PDB file of C-alpha atoms in Angstrom:
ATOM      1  CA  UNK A   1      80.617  38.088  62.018  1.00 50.00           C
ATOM      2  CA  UNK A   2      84.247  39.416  61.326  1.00 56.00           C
ATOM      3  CA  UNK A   3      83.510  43.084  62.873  1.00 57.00           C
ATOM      4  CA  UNK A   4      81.916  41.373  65.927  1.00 59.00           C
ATOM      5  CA  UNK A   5      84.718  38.993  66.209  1.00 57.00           C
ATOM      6  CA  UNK A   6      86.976  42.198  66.692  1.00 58.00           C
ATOM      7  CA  UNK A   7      84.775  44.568  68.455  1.00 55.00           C
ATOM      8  CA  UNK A   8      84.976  41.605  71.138  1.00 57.00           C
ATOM      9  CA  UNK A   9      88.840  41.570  71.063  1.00 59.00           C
ATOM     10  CA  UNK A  10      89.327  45.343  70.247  1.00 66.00           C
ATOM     11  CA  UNK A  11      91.529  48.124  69.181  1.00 68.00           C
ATOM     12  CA  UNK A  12      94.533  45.690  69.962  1.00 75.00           C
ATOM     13  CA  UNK A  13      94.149  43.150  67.183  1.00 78.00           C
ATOM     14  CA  UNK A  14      93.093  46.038  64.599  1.00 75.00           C
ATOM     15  CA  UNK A  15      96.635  47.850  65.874  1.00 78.00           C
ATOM     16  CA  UNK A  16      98.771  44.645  65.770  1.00 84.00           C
ATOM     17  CA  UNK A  17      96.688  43.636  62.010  1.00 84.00           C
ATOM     18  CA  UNK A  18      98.411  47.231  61.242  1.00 81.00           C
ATOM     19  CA  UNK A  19     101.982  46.613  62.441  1.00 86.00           C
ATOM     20  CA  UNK A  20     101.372  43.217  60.941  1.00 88.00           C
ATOM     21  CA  UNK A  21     100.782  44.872  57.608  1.00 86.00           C
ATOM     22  CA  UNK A  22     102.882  47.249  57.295  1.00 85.00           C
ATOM     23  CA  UNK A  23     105.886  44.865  58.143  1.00 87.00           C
ATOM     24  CA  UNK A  24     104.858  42.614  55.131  1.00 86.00           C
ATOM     25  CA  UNK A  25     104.467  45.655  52.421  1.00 84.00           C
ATOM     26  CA  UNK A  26     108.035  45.105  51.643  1.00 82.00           C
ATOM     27  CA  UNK A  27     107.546  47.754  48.933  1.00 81.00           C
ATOM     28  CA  UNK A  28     105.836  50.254  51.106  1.00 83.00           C
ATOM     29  CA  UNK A  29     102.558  51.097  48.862  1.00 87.00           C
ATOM     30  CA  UNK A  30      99.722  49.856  51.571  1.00 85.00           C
ATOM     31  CA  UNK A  31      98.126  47.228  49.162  1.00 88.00           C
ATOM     32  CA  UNK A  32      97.534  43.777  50.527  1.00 86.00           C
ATOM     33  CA  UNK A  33      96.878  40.958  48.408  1.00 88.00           C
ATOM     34  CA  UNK A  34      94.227  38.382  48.986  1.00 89.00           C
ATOM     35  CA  UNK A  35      97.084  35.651  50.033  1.00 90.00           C
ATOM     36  CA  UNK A  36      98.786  38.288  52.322  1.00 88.00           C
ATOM     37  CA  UNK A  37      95.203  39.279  54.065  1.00 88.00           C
ATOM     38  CA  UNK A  38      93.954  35.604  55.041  1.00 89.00           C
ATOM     39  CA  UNK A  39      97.506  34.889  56.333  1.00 89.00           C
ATOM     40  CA  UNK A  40      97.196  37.930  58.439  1.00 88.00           C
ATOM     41  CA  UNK A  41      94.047  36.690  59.584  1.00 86.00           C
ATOM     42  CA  UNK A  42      95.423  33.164  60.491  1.00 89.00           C
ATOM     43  CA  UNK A  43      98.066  35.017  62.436  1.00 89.00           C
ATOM     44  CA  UNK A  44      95.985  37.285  64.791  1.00 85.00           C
ATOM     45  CA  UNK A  45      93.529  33.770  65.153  1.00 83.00           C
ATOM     46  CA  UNK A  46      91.039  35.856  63.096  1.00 81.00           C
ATOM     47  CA  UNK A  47      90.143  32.678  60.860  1.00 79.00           C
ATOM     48  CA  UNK A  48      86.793  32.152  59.214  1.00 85.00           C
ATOM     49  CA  UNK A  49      85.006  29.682  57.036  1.00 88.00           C
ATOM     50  CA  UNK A  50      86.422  29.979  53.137  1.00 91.00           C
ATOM     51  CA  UNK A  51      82.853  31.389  52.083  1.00 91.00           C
ATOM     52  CA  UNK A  52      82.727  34.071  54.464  1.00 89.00           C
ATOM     53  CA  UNK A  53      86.253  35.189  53.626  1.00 89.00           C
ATOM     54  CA  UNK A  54      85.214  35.692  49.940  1.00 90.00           C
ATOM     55  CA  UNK A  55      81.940  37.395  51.115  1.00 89.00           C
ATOM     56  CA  UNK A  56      84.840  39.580  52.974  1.00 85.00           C
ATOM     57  CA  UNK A  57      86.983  39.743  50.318  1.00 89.00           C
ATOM     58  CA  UNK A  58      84.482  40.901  47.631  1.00 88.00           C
ATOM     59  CA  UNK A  59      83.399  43.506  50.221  1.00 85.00           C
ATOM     60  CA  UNK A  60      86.894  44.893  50.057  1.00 84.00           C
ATOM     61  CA  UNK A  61      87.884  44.468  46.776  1.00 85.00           C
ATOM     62  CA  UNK A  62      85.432  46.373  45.545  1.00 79.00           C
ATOM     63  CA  UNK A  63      87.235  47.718  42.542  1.00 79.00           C
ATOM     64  CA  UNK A  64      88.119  43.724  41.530  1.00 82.00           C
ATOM     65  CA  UNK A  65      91.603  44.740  41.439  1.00 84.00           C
ATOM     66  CA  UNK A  66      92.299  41.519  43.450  1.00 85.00           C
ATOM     67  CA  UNK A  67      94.308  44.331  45.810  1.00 87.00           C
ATOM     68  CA  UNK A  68      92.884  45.450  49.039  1.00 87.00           C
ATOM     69  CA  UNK A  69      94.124  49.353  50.242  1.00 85.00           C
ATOM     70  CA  UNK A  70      94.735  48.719  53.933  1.00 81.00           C
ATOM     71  CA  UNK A  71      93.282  52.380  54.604  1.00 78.00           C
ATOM     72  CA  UNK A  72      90.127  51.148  53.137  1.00 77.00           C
ATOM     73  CA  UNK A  73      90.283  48.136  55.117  1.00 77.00           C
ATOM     74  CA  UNK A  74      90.252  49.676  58.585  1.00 75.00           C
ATOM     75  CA  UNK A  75      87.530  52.026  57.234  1.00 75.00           C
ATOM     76  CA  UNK A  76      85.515  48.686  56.315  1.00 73.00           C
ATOM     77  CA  UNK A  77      85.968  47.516  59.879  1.00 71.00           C
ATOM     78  CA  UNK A  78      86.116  50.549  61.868  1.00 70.00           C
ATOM     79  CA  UNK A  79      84.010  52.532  59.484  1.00 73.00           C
ATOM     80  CA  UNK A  80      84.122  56.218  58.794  1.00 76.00           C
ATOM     81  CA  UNK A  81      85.373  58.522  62.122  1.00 79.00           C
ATOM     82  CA  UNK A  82      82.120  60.397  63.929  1.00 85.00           C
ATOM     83  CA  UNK A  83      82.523  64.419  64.086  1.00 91.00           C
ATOM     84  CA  UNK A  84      83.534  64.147  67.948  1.00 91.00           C
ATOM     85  CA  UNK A  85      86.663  62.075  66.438  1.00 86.00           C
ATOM     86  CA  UNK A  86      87.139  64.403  63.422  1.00 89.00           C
ATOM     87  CA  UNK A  87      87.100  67.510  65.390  1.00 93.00           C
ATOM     88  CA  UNK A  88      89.726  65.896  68.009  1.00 91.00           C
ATOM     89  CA  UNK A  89      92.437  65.007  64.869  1.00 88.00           C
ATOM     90  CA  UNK A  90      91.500  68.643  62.724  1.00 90.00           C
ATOM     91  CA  UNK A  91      92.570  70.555  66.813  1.00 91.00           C
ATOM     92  CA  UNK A  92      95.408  67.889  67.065  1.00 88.00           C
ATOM     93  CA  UNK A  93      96.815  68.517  63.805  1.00 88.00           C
ATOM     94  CA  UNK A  94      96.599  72.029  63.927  1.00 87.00           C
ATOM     95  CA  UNK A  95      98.668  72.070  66.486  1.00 85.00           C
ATOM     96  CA  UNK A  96     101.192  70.021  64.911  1.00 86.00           C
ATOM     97  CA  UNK A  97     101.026  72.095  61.675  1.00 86.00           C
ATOM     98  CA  UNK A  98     101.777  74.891  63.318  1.00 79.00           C
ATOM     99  CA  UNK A  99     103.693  76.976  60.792  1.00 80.00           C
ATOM    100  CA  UNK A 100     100.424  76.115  58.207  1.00 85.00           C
ATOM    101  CA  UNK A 101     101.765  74.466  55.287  1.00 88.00           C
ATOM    102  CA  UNK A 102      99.324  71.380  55.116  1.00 88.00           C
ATOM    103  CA  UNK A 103     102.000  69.269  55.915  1.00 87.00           C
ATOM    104  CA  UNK A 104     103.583  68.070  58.793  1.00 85.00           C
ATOM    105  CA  UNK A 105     107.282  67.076  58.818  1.00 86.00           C
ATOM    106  CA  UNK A 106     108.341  63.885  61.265  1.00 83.00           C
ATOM    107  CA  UNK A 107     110.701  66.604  63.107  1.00 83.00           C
ATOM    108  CA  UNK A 108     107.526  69.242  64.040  1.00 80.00           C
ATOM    109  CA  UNK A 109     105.946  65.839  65.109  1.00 81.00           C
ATOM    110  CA  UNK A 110     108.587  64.819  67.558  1.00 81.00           C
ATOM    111  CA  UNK A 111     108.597  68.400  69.065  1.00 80.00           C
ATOM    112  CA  UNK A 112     105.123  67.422  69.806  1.00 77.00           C
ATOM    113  CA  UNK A 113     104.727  64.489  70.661  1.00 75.00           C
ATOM    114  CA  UNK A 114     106.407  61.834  72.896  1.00 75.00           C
ATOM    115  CA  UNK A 115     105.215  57.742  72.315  1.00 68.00           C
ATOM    116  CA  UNK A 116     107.128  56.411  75.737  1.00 70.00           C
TER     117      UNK A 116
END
């Protein structure tokens, strides 16, 4: 119910969820709590019955840490990428990397790339 919920609504909600998210990890380490994920949820009018969100939760949570890694929740919702997509981000950030260290530095990013 919650994946068809948002594949009605669309990439929007899943990018404001992640602006939402990363605005509350004061501390920066991607981890949301179960508290901080349902009041998320409230906030993007993503509510569900208090059964289905522990069905949801226990989904995520899947090492019972009672922490959800917001990289594995996007993968839980938008599951893993298809090759097309993969092969599109490996081109992209070769380009990017172009001096081939494995890592791309914020300043070889905005020689790139332009968000206005």
């Amino acid at each position: 119910i919650f994946r068809e919920t948002l594949s009605k609504r669309g990439v929007r909600v899943l990018t404001g969820l992640g602006k939402y998210f990363r605005q509350i990890d004061k501390n920066r380490n991607g981890i949301l709590s179960q508290a901080a994920l349902k009041e998320a949820l409230k906030v993007f009018h993503l509510e569900m019955p208090e059964g289905d969100f522990e069905s949801l939760w226990l989904i995520l949570d899947d090492t019972k840490s009672d922490k959800v890694d917001y990289g594995e929740f996007t993968r839980a919702i938008f599951g893993e990428m298809n090759e097309y997509r993969k092969a599109f981000v490996r081109k992209a950030y070769m380009k990017l990397d172009f001096n081939k260290t494995g890592s791309v530095p914020m300043v070889d990013v905005r020689k790139c790339y332009c968000a206005k």
